[in-house]
PDB file of C-alpha atoms in Angstrom:
ATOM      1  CA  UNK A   1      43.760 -38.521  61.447  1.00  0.00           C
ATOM      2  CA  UNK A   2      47.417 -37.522  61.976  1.00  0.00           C
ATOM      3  CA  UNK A   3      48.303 -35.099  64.361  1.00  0.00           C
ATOM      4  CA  UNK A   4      51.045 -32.792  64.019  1.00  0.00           C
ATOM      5  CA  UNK A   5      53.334 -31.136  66.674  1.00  0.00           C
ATOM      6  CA  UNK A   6      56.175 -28.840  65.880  1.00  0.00           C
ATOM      7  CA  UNK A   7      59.326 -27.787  68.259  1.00  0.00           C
ATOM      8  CA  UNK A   8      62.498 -26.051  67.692  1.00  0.00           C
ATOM      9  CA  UNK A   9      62.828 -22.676  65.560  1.00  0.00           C
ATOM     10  CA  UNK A  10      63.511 -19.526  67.574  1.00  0.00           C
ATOM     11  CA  UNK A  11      65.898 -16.522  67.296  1.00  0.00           C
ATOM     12  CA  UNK A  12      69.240 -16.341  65.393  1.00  0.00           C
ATOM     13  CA  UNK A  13      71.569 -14.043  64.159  1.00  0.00           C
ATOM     14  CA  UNK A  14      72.300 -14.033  59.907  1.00  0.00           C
ATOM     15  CA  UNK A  15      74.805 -17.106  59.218  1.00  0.00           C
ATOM     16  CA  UNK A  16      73.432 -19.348  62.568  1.00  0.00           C
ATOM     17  CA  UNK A  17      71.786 -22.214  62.048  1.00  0.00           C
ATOM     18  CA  UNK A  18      68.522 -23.622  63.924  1.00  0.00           C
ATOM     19  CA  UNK A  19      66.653 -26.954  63.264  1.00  0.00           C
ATOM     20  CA  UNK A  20      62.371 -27.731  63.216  1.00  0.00           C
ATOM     21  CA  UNK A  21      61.116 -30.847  64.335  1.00  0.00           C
ATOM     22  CA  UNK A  22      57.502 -32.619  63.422  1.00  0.00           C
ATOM     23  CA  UNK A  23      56.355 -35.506  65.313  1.00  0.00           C
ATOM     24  CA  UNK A  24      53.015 -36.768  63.853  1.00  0.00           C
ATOM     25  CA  UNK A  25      50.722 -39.025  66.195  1.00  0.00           C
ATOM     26  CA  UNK A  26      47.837 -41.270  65.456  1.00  0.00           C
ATOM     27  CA  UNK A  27      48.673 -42.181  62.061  1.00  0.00           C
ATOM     28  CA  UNK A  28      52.147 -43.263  60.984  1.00  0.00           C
ATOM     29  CA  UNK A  29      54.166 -40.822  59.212  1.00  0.00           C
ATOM     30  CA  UNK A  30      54.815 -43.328  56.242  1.00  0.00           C
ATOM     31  CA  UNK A  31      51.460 -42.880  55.585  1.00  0.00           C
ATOM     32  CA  UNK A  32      51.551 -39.046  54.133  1.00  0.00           C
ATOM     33  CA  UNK A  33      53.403 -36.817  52.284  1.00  0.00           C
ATOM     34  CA  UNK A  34      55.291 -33.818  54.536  1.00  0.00           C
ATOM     35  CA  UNK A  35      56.209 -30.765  54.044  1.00  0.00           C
ATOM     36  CA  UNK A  36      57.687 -27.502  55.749  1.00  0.00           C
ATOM     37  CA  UNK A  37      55.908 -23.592  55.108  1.00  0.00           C
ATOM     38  CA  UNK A  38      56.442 -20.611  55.898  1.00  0.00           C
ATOM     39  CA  UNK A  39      54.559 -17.638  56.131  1.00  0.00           C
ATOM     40  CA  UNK A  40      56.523 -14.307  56.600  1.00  0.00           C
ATOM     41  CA  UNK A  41      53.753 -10.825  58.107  1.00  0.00           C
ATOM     42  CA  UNK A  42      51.893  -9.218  54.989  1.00  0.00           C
ATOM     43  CA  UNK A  43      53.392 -12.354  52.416  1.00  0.00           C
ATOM     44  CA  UNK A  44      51.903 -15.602  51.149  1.00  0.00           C
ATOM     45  CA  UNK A  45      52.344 -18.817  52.941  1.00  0.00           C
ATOM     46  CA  UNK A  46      55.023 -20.604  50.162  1.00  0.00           C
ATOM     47  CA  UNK A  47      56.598 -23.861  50.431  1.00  0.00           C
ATOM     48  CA  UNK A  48      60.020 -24.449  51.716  1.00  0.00           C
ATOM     49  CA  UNK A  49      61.075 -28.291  51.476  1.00  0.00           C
ATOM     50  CA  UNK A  50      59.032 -31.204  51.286  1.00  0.00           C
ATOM     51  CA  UNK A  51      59.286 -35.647  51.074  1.00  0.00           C
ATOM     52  CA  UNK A  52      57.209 -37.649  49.058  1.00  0.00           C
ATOM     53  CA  UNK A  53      56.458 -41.108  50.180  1.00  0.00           C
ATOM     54  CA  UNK A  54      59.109 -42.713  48.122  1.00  0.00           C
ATOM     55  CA  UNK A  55      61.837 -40.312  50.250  1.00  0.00           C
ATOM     56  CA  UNK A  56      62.513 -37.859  47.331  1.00  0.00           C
ATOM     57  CA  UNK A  57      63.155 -34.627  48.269  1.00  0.00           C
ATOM     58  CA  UNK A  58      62.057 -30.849  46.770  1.00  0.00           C
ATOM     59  CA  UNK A  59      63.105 -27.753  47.910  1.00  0.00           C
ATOM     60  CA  UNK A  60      62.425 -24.085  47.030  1.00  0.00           C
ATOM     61  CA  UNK A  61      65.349 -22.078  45.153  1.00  0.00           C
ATOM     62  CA  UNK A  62      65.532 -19.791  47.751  1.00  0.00           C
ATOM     63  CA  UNK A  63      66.591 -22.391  50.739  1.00  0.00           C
ATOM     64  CA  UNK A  64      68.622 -24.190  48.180  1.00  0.00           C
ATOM     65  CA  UNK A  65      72.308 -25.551  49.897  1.00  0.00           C
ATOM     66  CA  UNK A  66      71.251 -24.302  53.306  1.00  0.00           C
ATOM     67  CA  UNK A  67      67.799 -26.226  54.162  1.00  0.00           C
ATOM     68  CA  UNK A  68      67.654 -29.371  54.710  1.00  0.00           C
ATOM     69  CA  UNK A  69      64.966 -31.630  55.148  1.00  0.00           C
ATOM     70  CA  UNK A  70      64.644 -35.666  56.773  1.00  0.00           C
ATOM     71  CA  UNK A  71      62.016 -37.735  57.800  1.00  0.00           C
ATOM     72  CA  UNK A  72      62.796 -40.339  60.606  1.00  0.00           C
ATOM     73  CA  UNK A  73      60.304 -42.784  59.894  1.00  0.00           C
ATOM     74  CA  UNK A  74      61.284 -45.168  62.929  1.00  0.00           C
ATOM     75  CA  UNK A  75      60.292 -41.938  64.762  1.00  0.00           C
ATOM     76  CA  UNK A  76      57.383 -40.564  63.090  1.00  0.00           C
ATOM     77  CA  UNK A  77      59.336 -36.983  62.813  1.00  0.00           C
ATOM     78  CA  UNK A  78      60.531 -34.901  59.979  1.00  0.00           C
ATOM     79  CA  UNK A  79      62.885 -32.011  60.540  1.00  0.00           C
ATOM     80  CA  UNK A  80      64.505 -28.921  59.154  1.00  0.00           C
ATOM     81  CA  UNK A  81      67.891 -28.374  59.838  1.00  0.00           C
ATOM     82  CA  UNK A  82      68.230 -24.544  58.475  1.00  0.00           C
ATOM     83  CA  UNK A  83      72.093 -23.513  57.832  1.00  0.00           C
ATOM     84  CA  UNK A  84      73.066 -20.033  56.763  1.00  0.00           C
ATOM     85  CA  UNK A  85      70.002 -18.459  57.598  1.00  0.00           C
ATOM     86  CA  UNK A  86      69.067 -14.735  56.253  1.00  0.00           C
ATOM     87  CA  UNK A  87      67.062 -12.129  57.543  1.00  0.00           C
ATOM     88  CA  UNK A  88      64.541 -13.421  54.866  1.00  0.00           C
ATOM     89  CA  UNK A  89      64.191 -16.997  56.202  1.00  0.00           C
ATOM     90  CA  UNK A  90      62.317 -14.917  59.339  1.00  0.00           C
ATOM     91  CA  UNK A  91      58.629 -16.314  59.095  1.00  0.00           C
ATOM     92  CA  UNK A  92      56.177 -19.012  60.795  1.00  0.00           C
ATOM     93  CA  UNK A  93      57.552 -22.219  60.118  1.00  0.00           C
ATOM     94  CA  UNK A  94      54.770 -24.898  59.242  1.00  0.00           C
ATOM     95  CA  UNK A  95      54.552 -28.549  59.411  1.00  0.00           C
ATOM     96  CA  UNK A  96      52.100 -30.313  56.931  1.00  0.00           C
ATOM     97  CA  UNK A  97      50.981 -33.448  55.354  1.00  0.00           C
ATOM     98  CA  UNK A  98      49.218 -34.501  52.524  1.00  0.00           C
ATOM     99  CA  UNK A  99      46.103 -36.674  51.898  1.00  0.00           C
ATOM    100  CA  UNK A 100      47.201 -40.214  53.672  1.00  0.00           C
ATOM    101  CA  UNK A 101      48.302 -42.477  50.922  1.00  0.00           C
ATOM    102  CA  UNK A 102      48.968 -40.358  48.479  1.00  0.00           C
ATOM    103  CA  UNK A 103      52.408 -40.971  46.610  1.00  0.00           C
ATOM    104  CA  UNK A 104      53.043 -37.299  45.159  1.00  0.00           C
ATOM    105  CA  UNK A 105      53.543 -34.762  47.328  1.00  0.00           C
ATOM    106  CA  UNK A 106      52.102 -31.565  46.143  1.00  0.00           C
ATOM    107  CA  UNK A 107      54.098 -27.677  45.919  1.00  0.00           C
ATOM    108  CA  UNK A 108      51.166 -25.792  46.832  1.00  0.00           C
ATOM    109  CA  UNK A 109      49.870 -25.755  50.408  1.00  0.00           C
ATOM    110  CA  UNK A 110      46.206 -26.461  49.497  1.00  0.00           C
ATOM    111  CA  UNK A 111      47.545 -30.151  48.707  1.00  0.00           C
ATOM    112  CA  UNK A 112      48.184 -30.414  52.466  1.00  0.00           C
ATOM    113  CA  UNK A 113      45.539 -31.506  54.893  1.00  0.00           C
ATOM    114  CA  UNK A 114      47.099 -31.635  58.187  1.00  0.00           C
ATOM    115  CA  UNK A 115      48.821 -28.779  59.756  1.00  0.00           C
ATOM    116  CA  UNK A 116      51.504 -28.151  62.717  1.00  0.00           C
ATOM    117  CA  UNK A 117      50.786 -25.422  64.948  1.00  0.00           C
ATOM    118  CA  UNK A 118      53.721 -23.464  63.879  1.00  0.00           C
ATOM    119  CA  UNK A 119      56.989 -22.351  65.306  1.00  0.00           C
ATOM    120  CA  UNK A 120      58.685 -18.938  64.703  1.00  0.00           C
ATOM    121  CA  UNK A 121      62.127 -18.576  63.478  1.00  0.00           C
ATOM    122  CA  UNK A 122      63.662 -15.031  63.954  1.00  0.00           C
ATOM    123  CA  UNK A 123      66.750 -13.848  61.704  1.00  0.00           C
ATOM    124  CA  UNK A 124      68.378 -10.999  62.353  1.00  0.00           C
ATOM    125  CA  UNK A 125      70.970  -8.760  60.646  1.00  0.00           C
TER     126      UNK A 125
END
């Protein structure tokens, strides 16, 4: 199964910008659905921006004009290149991906099977 391995995130003051990377191994990355959570202390993990198979792209309101995700194929990696970020984007980032060969790519994290480790990303005011 496809392993998932997360770098990047970190600490930032409101308005900087920092970027998430996912490199899956073992399975190639065309094979799944991927998506980035989050999970802020005391809230509910939520999705933030995911890829279907077919490259279209969803994201939250909330992340909206600032997030953006990719998926590098060639390099098995998606990332999260986070613009104009708030002292509400502060959470545990997540990498995931869905059931391998599945074309839709689900909004609720229990449609995910394989998880990153996590990386934290730190806003301040």
């Amino acid at each position: 199964q496809v392993l998932l391995v997360e770098s990047g995130g970190g600490s930032v003051q409101a308005g900087g910008s920092l970027n998430l990377s996912c490199t899956a191994s073992r399975d190639p990355a065309t094979n799944y659905c991927m998506g980035w959570f989050r999970q802020a202390p005391g809230k509910e993990r939520e999705g933030v921006a995911r890829v279907d198979r077919a490259g279209n792209i969803f994201y939250t309101d909330s992340v909206k004009g600032r997030f953006t995700i990719s998926k590098d194929n060639a390099k098995n990696t998606l990332f999260l290149q986070m613009n104009s970020l708030k002292p509400e984007d502060t959470a545990m980032y997540y990498c995931a991906a869905g059931r391998r060969g599945y074309m839709q790519c689900p909004r609720a994290d229990d449609g995910y099977v394989h998880w990153g480790q996590g990386r934290q990303v730190t806003v301040s005011s």
